[in-house]
Amino acid sequence: MIPREEELIYRSHWLVRVRWFVALLMGAGALISDLLGLAYPMRPLILVASFVALYNVLFALAARWAVTKPADLRRAYRFVNLQITADFLALLAWVHYTGGPASPFLPFFVFHLVICGLLVSPRMTLIHAAWVFVVLVAMGFSEARGWLPHYQPIDPGATRAIDSTSYLLGAALVTVVTFLTIAIVVGGIALRLRRRELELDETRLEVERHARQIEGAHARLERLDRERSAFFRLMSHQLRSPLTSIQTVLRLVTSGYAEEKEKVAELVGRAERQSQDMLALINDMLSLTRITSMEEAEGQEMVAVGPLVADVVESVQNGAQKKRIQLVREIEPELPSILAVRNQMKQLFAVLVENAVKYTPKGGTVTVRAAGDEREARVAVQDTGIGVPPEDRDHIFDEFYRAANARSHERVGTGLGLTIAQKIATDLGGRIEVESAPGRGSTFTVILPVPPATTTS
């Protein structure tokens, strides 16, 4: 929207431009009335028109002063009020020389007051209307008393205005000009109001849009606050249990309750396992918090999918052998490369392969398949393990979440592995698809997009 100062300055320039046209019409009207032999005094009217043109020159020059930056509302008001006052004085002089109170040009005061109301405050408009009215009344009284000359707006010899051709022509012309001027001014006002309405509608829509954004941001902040509170509760619970167990073991050992070496070794071993659980939890937490910053810290590179998956399978081989699990590797010879942080991608596949080995009973099978084309790389980890119950399917990627059958099968676990894996896959622009049935095993498939013009593994 246009600031009030700039709009007022624009309107003052508009007054100057319109006044050139008015001065020309006034001079032409005086000449035409003389050529037609009408009763209006030509010389005074020419002087009034010249006076209007002269002070308009001064206003045009002073307009540079009015628009000096920064825009000043008071200065602009003074400039506009000065122009309005000069126009009213010129119109009063014109009315005096065209019949005073009987002049057909009296309606011109109406639309000039309308213009005044558009430019200045209602209080200032009333002040202008009051002093103009007082001057008109004083003019009529002075002409009636003979203190001022009265110029008849009718033809010589006519006794009534209705019998005067010049008066009727002048009145008709003034009426037409008044109607046209008022129509133009009112039309301009209506157009301006419609534009203002459109601007207000646009502003309202913008405010509503920002309000929705603020509401969305507020909802996200509340959700993050709830997640943060839940996270701290879960962390407290996850760390409290092993710490409590370790403290209990230490009290038993230091109090001399367990004097036999075998008993002490058993208690120390229990404490060691609890500390390992805590360390695993802390490591997973550090991995989760470093995922977003690792990309900047280490930088991305083109990672060959085939060799990376082979390395992950090889690193899990010993654990699989201890459980007599057959670890099968099916990797296509030529696979696309992925733009990623190498350690992140390795951790992504390691989580899935290690989980498959962990939750597959002894004598089972874990198969790792890697394939791809020019659009995407697909790595599937299939096992013959315990599977995921349907009611837990939507929660397995939640932080610290472990299905009931997973907790009963394997005591050790932080519930963060799949959360980390999904976060890495999402950051790489990919996804993890899950197919599982209780007692029949699971298949976790990682699908990652291949950047254009990549080399193969």
Short mmCIF file of N, CA and C in Angstrom, two decimals, residues 250-379:
data_model
loop_
_atom_site.label_atom_id
_atom_site.label_comp_id
_atom_site.label_asym_id
_atom_site.label_seq_id
_atom_site.Cartn_x
_atom_site.Cartn_y
_atom_site.Cartn_z
N LEU A 250 28.39 -53.42 42.54
CA LEU A 250 29.51 -52.81 43.25
C LEU A 250 29.29 -52.85 44.76
N ARG A 251 28.05 -52.61 45.19
CA ARG A 251 27.78 -52.67 46.64
C ARG A 251 28.01 -54.09 47.17
N LEU A 252 27.55 -55.07 46.39
CA LEU A 252 27.73 -56.45 46.83
C LEU A 252 29.21 -56.81 46.94
N VAL A 253 30.00 -56.36 45.97
CA VAL A 253 31.43 -56.68 45.98
C VAL A 253 32.14 -55.93 47.09
N THR A 254 31.89 -54.65 47.22
CA THR A 254 32.61 -53.84 48.22
C THR A 254 32.16 -54.16 49.65
N SER A 255 30.97 -54.65 49.81
CA SER A 255 30.50 -54.98 51.16
C SER A 255 30.98 -56.33 51.64
N GLY A 256 31.63 -57.08 50.73
CA GLY A 256 32.14 -58.38 51.10
C GLY A 256 31.10 -59.47 51.08
N TYR A 257 29.93 -59.18 50.51
CA TYR A 257 28.87 -60.19 50.45
C TYR A 257 29.30 -61.39 49.62
N ALA A 258 30.01 -61.09 48.51
CA ALA A 258 30.49 -62.18 47.65
C ALA A 258 31.98 -62.35 47.88
N GLU A 259 32.36 -63.38 48.62
CA GLU A 259 33.77 -63.59 48.92
C GLU A 259 34.42 -64.60 47.98
N GLU A 260 33.62 -65.53 47.44
CA GLU A 260 34.19 -66.51 46.53
C GLU A 260 34.58 -65.85 45.22
N LYS A 261 35.68 -66.30 44.67
CA LYS A 261 36.15 -65.73 43.41
C LYS A 261 35.13 -65.95 42.29
N GLU A 262 34.50 -67.12 42.28
CA GLU A 262 33.53 -67.39 41.22
C GLU A 262 32.33 -66.44 41.30
N LYS A 263 31.91 -66.16 42.54
CA LYS A 263 30.78 -65.24 42.72
C LYS A 263 31.15 -63.82 42.33
N VAL A 264 32.37 -63.43 42.74
CA VAL A 264 32.84 -62.09 42.38
C VAL A 264 32.95 -61.96 40.87
N ALA A 265 33.52 -62.99 40.23
CA ALA A 265 33.67 -62.94 38.77
C ALA A 265 32.31 -62.85 38.09
N GLU A 266 31.32 -63.58 38.63
CA GLU A 266 29.98 -63.54 38.05
C GLU A 266 29.38 -62.13 38.17
N LEU A 267 29.53 -61.52 39.35
CA LEU A 267 28.98 -60.18 39.56
C LEU A 267 29.69 -59.14 38.69
N VAL A 268 31.03 -59.25 38.63
CA VAL A 268 31.78 -58.31 37.79
C VAL A 268 31.40 -58.49 36.33
N GLY A 269 31.21 -59.73 35.90
CA GLY A 269 30.79 -59.97 34.53
C GLY A 269 29.43 -59.36 34.24
N ARG A 270 28.52 -59.46 35.22
CA ARG A 270 27.21 -58.84 35.05
C ARG A 270 27.33 -57.32 34.92
N ALA A 271 28.17 -56.72 35.76
CA ALA A 271 28.37 -55.27 35.67
C ALA A 271 28.99 -54.88 34.33
N GLU A 272 29.91 -55.72 33.86
CA GLU A 272 30.54 -55.43 32.57
C GLU A 272 29.52 -55.45 31.44
N ARG A 273 28.61 -56.45 31.48
CA ARG A 273 27.58 -56.52 30.44
C ARG A 273 26.66 -55.30 30.51
N GLN A 274 26.32 -54.87 31.71
CA GLN A 274 25.48 -53.68 31.84
C GLN A 274 26.20 -52.44 31.32
N SER A 275 27.49 -52.35 31.63
CA SER A 275 28.25 -51.19 31.12
C SER A 275 28.35 -51.23 29.61
N GLN A 276 28.45 -52.44 29.02
CA GLN A 276 28.47 -52.56 27.57
C GLN A 276 27.14 -52.11 26.96
N ASP A 277 26.04 -52.46 27.65
CA ASP A 277 24.73 -51.99 27.18
C ASP A 277 24.67 -50.46 27.19
N MET A 278 25.16 -49.87 28.27
CA MET A 278 25.17 -48.40 28.35
C MET A 278 26.05 -47.80 27.26
N LEU A 279 27.22 -48.40 27.04
CA LEU A 279 28.12 -47.88 26.02
C LEU A 279 27.49 -47.98 24.63
N ALA A 280 26.80 -49.10 24.38
CA ALA A 280 26.12 -49.24 23.09
C ALA A 280 25.05 -48.18 22.91
N LEU A 281 24.29 -47.93 23.99
CA LEU A 281 23.26 -46.89 23.94
C LEU A 281 23.87 -45.53 23.66
N ILE A 282 24.93 -45.21 24.37
CA ILE A 282 25.58 -43.90 24.18
C ILE A 282 26.14 -43.78 22.77
N ASN A 283 26.75 -44.85 22.26
CA ASN A 283 27.28 -44.81 20.89
C ASN A 283 26.18 -44.60 19.86
N ASP A 284 25.04 -45.28 20.06
CA ASP A 284 23.92 -45.09 19.14
C ASP A 284 23.38 -43.67 19.21
N MET A 285 23.33 -43.13 20.43
CA MET A 285 22.86 -41.75 20.58
C MET A 285 23.80 -40.78 19.88
N LEU A 286 25.09 -40.99 20.04
CA LEU A 286 26.06 -40.12 19.37
C LEU A 286 25.95 -40.25 17.86
N SER A 287 25.72 -41.46 17.38
CA SER A 287 25.55 -41.66 15.93
C SER A 287 24.32 -40.92 15.43
N LEU A 288 23.24 -41.00 16.20
CA LEU A 288 22.00 -40.34 15.78
C LEU A 288 22.15 -38.82 15.74
N THR A 289 22.87 -38.27 16.71
CA THR A 289 23.02 -36.81 16.75
C THR A 289 24.05 -36.31 15.74
N ARG A 290 24.97 -37.21 15.31
CA ARG A 290 26.00 -36.79 14.36
C ARG A 290 25.57 -36.92 12.91
N ILE A 291 24.45 -37.58 12.66
CA ILE A 291 24.07 -37.87 11.28
C ILE A 291 23.94 -36.59 10.45
N THR A 292 23.26 -35.59 11.00
CA THR A 292 23.03 -34.36 10.24
C THR A 292 24.30 -33.54 10.04
N SER A 293 25.21 -33.57 11.03
CA SER A 293 26.43 -32.77 10.92
C SER A 293 27.57 -33.51 10.26
N MET A 294 27.51 -34.85 10.15
CA MET A 294 28.60 -35.63 9.59
C MET A 294 28.82 -35.28 8.12
N GLU A 295 27.74 -34.91 7.43
CA GLU A 295 27.87 -34.61 6.01
C GLU A 295 28.78 -33.40 5.80
N GLU A 296 28.64 -32.41 6.69
CA GLU A 296 29.50 -31.24 6.58
C GLU A 296 30.91 -31.53 7.09
N ALA A 297 30.99 -32.37 8.15
CA ALA A 297 32.30 -32.62 8.74
C ALA A 297 33.18 -33.48 7.84
N GLU A 298 32.60 -34.52 7.21
CA GLU A 298 33.41 -35.44 6.43
C GLU A 298 33.31 -35.19 4.93
N GLY A 299 32.20 -34.68 4.48
CA GLY A 299 32.03 -34.44 3.06
C GLY A 299 31.52 -35.66 2.33
N GLN A 300 30.79 -35.43 1.25
CA GLN A 300 30.25 -36.52 0.46
C GLN A 300 31.22 -36.94 -0.63
N GLU A 301 31.03 -38.18 -1.08
CA GLU A 301 31.83 -38.71 -2.18
C GLU A 301 31.00 -39.77 -2.90
N MET A 302 31.47 -40.17 -4.06
CA MET A 302 30.80 -41.25 -4.78
C MET A 302 31.23 -42.58 -4.15
N VAL A 303 30.27 -43.26 -3.52
CA VAL A 303 30.54 -44.50 -2.79
C VAL A 303 30.08 -45.69 -3.64
N ALA A 304 30.98 -46.61 -3.90
CA ALA A 304 30.64 -47.82 -4.65
C ALA A 304 29.82 -48.75 -3.76
N VAL A 305 28.60 -49.06 -4.19
CA VAL A 305 27.69 -49.83 -3.36
C VAL A 305 28.18 -51.27 -3.18
N GLY A 306 28.62 -51.92 -4.28
CA GLY A 306 29.02 -53.33 -4.20
C GLY A 306 30.10 -53.62 -3.19
N PRO A 307 31.27 -53.00 -3.30
CA PRO A 307 32.32 -53.25 -2.32
C PRO A 307 31.93 -52.89 -0.89
N LEU A 308 31.13 -51.84 -0.73
CA LEU A 308 30.73 -51.44 0.63
C LEU A 308 29.86 -52.52 1.27
N VAL A 309 28.88 -53.03 0.52
CA VAL A 309 28.01 -54.08 1.06
C VAL A 309 28.84 -55.34 1.36
N ALA A 310 29.79 -55.66 0.48
CA ALA A 310 30.64 -56.83 0.72
C ALA A 310 31.44 -56.68 2.01
N ASP A 311 31.96 -55.46 2.28
CA ASP A 311 32.70 -55.22 3.51
C ASP A 311 31.81 -55.40 4.74
N VAL A 312 30.57 -54.91 4.65
CA VAL A 312 29.65 -55.04 5.78
C VAL A 312 29.35 -56.51 6.05
N VAL A 313 29.09 -57.26 5.00
CA VAL A 313 28.80 -58.69 5.19
C VAL A 313 30.00 -59.41 5.80
N GLU A 314 31.18 -59.06 5.34
CA GLU A 314 32.40 -59.70 5.87
C GLU A 314 32.59 -59.39 7.36
N SER A 315 32.26 -58.13 7.76
CA SER A 315 32.45 -57.75 9.16
C SER A 315 31.47 -58.46 10.09
N VAL A 316 30.35 -58.95 9.58
CA VAL A 316 29.35 -59.63 10.41
C VAL A 316 29.53 -61.16 10.36
N GLN A 317 30.45 -61.61 9.52
CA GLN A 317 30.60 -63.04 9.29
C GLN A 317 30.91 -63.81 10.57
N ASN A 318 31.78 -63.31 11.43
CA ASN A 318 32.15 -64.02 12.66
C ASN A 318 30.95 -64.20 13.58
N GLY A 319 30.17 -63.15 13.73
CA GLY A 319 28.98 -63.26 14.58
C GLY A 319 27.99 -64.26 14.04
N ALA A 320 27.85 -64.31 12.72
CA ALA A 320 26.93 -65.28 12.13
C ALA A 320 27.42 -66.70 12.34
N GLN A 321 28.72 -66.91 12.23
CA GLN A 321 29.28 -68.26 12.42
C GLN A 321 29.09 -68.75 13.85
N LYS A 322 29.22 -67.87 14.81
CA LYS A 322 29.02 -68.28 16.21
C LYS A 322 27.60 -68.81 16.44
N LYS A 323 26.62 -68.25 15.70
CA LYS A 323 25.25 -68.72 15.84
C LYS A 323 24.89 -69.76 14.78
N ARG A 324 25.90 -70.22 14.02
CA ARG A 324 25.70 -71.20 12.94
C ARG A 324 24.63 -70.72 11.96
N ILE A 325 24.68 -69.42 11.67
CA ILE A 325 23.77 -68.82 10.69
C ILE A 325 24.48 -68.75 9.36
N GLN A 326 23.80 -69.20 8.32
CA GLN A 326 24.37 -69.14 6.97
C GLN A 326 24.19 -67.73 6.41
N LEU A 327 25.27 -67.07 6.13
CA LEU A 327 25.24 -65.70 5.62
C LEU A 327 25.51 -65.72 4.12
N VAL A 328 24.49 -65.47 3.32
CA VAL A 328 24.58 -65.56 1.86
C VAL A 328 24.71 -64.15 1.27
N ARG A 329 25.61 -64.03 0.32
CA ARG A 329 25.84 -62.72 -0.32
C ARG A 329 25.57 -62.84 -1.81
N GLU A 330 24.64 -62.06 -2.32
CA GLU A 330 24.30 -62.05 -3.74
C GLU A 330 24.42 -60.61 -4.25
N ILE A 331 25.57 -60.25 -4.76
CA ILE A 331 25.84 -58.88 -5.19
C ILE A 331 26.12 -58.87 -6.68
N GLU A 332 25.38 -58.09 -7.42
CA GLU A 332 25.60 -58.00 -8.86
C GLU A 332 26.99 -57.43 -9.13
N PRO A 333 27.61 -57.83 -10.25
CA PRO A 333 28.99 -57.40 -10.51
C PRO A 333 29.13 -55.90 -10.75
N GLU A 334 28.18 -55.29 -11.36
CA GLU A 334 28.27 -53.86 -11.65
C GLU A 334 27.08 -53.14 -11.03
N LEU A 335 27.36 -52.35 -10.03
CA LEU A 335 26.32 -51.60 -9.33
C LEU A 335 26.62 -50.10 -9.42
N PRO A 336 25.59 -49.27 -9.40
CA PRO A 336 25.83 -47.81 -9.44
C PRO A 336 26.45 -47.33 -8.15
N SER A 337 27.11 -46.17 -8.23
CA SER A 337 27.67 -45.52 -7.05
C SER A 337 26.69 -44.48 -6.52
N ILE A 338 26.76 -44.22 -5.23
CA ILE A 338 25.83 -43.29 -4.56
C ILE A 338 26.63 -42.14 -3.99
N LEU A 339 26.11 -40.92 -4.15
CA LEU A 339 26.73 -39.75 -3.54
C LEU A 339 26.35 -39.70 -2.07
N ALA A 340 27.30 -39.98 -1.19
CA ALA A 340 26.98 -40.09 0.24
C ALA A 340 28.25 -39.98 1.06
N VAL A 341 28.08 -39.94 2.38
CA VAL A 341 29.18 -40.04 3.32
C VAL A 341 29.42 -41.54 3.55
N ARG A 342 30.63 -41.99 3.30
CA ARG A 342 30.91 -43.44 3.33
C ARG A 342 30.53 -44.07 4.67
N ASN A 343 30.92 -43.46 5.78
CA ASN A 343 30.63 -44.05 7.09
C ASN A 343 29.13 -44.15 7.34
N GLN A 344 28.38 -43.18 6.85
CA GLN A 344 26.93 -43.24 7.02
C GLN A 344 26.35 -44.43 6.27
N MET A 345 26.75 -44.58 4.99
CA MET A 345 26.22 -45.70 4.21
C MET A 345 26.62 -47.04 4.83
N LYS A 346 27.83 -47.14 5.30
CA LYS A 346 28.27 -48.38 5.93
C LYS A 346 27.45 -48.68 7.17
N GLN A 347 27.18 -47.64 7.97
CA GLN A 347 26.37 -47.83 9.17
C GLN A 347 24.95 -48.24 8.81
N LEU A 348 24.41 -47.67 7.73
CA LEU A 348 23.05 -48.01 7.29
C LEU A 348 22.93 -49.51 7.03
N PHE A 349 23.83 -50.07 6.22
CA PHE A 349 23.75 -51.49 5.87
C PHE A 349 24.15 -52.37 7.06
N ALA A 350 25.09 -51.89 7.87
CA ALA A 350 25.52 -52.68 9.03
C ALA A 350 24.38 -52.88 10.02
N VAL A 351 23.57 -51.84 10.25
CA VAL A 351 22.44 -51.97 11.17
C VAL A 351 21.49 -53.07 10.70
N LEU A 352 21.18 -53.09 9.41
CA LEU A 352 20.22 -54.06 8.90
C LEU A 352 20.78 -55.48 8.94
N VAL A 353 22.05 -55.66 8.54
CA VAL A 353 22.64 -57.01 8.53
C VAL A 353 22.83 -57.50 9.96
N GLU A 354 23.31 -56.65 10.86
CA GLU A 354 23.50 -57.08 12.25
C GLU A 354 22.17 -57.42 12.91
N ASN A 355 21.12 -56.63 12.64
CA ASN A 355 19.80 -56.95 13.18
C ASN A 355 19.31 -58.30 12.66
N ALA A 356 19.55 -58.57 11.37
CA ALA A 356 19.10 -59.84 10.80
C ALA A 356 19.78 -61.02 11.49
N VAL A 357 21.08 -60.90 11.75
CA VAL A 357 21.80 -61.96 12.45
C VAL A 357 21.33 -62.07 13.90
N LYS A 358 21.12 -60.92 14.53
CA LYS A 358 20.74 -60.91 15.95
C LYS A 358 19.39 -61.58 16.18
N TYR A 359 18.43 -61.34 15.29
CA TYR A 359 17.06 -61.83 15.53
C TYR A 359 16.73 -63.06 14.70
N THR A 360 17.76 -63.74 14.20
CA THR A 360 17.56 -65.02 13.53
C THR A 360 18.05 -66.14 14.43
N PRO A 361 17.22 -67.14 14.70
CA PRO A 361 17.65 -68.24 15.58
C PRO A 361 18.82 -69.02 14.97
N LYS A 362 19.46 -69.78 15.81
CA LYS A 362 20.60 -70.59 15.36
C LYS A 362 20.18 -71.51 14.22
N GLY A 363 21.08 -71.67 13.25
CA GLY A 363 20.81 -72.51 12.10
C GLY A 363 20.01 -71.84 11.01
N GLY A 364 19.68 -70.55 11.18
CA GLY A 364 18.91 -69.83 10.18
C GLY A 364 19.77 -69.32 9.03
N THR A 365 19.15 -68.51 8.19
CA THR A 365 19.83 -68.00 7.00
C THR A 365 19.57 -66.49 6.87
N VAL A 366 20.60 -65.75 6.55
CA VAL A 366 20.50 -64.32 6.25
C VAL A 366 21.07 -64.11 4.85
N THR A 367 20.27 -63.52 3.98
CA THR A 367 20.69 -63.31 2.60
C THR A 367 20.75 -61.82 2.31
N VAL A 368 21.87 -61.38 1.78
CA VAL A 368 22.05 -59.96 1.42
C VAL A 368 22.14 -59.88 -0.10
N ARG A 369 21.18 -59.18 -0.71
CA ARG A 369 21.15 -59.03 -2.16
C ARG A 369 21.34 -57.55 -2.51
N ALA A 370 22.19 -57.30 -3.50
CA ALA A 370 22.45 -55.93 -3.96
C ALA A 370 22.29 -55.90 -5.47
N ALA A 371 21.44 -55.00 -5.95
CA ALA A 371 21.19 -54.85 -7.39
C ALA A 371 20.94 -53.38 -7.66
N GLY A 372 20.82 -53.04 -8.94
CA GLY A 372 20.56 -51.64 -9.27
C GLY A 372 20.57 -51.39 -10.75
N ASP A 373 20.20 -50.18 -11.11
CA ASP A 373 20.21 -49.74 -12.51
C ASP A 373 20.65 -48.28 -12.52
N GLU A 374 20.38 -47.60 -13.64
CA GLU A 374 20.83 -46.22 -13.76
C GLU A 374 20.01 -45.26 -12.91
N ARG A 375 18.88 -45.70 -12.37
CA ARG A 375 18.03 -44.82 -11.58
C ARG A 375 18.18 -45.00 -10.07
N GLU A 376 18.36 -46.27 -9.61
CA GLU A 376 18.40 -46.51 -8.18
C GLU A 376 19.20 -47.76 -7.86
N ALA A 377 19.68 -47.79 -6.61
CA ALA A 377 20.36 -48.97 -6.08
C ALA A 377 19.47 -49.60 -5.02
N ARG A 378 19.40 -50.96 -5.02
CA ARG A 378 18.54 -51.68 -4.08
C ARG A 378 19.37 -52.72 -3.33
N VAL A 379 19.34 -52.63 -2.01
CA VAL A 379 20.03 -53.59 -1.16
C VAL A 379 19.00 -54.20 -0.22
#
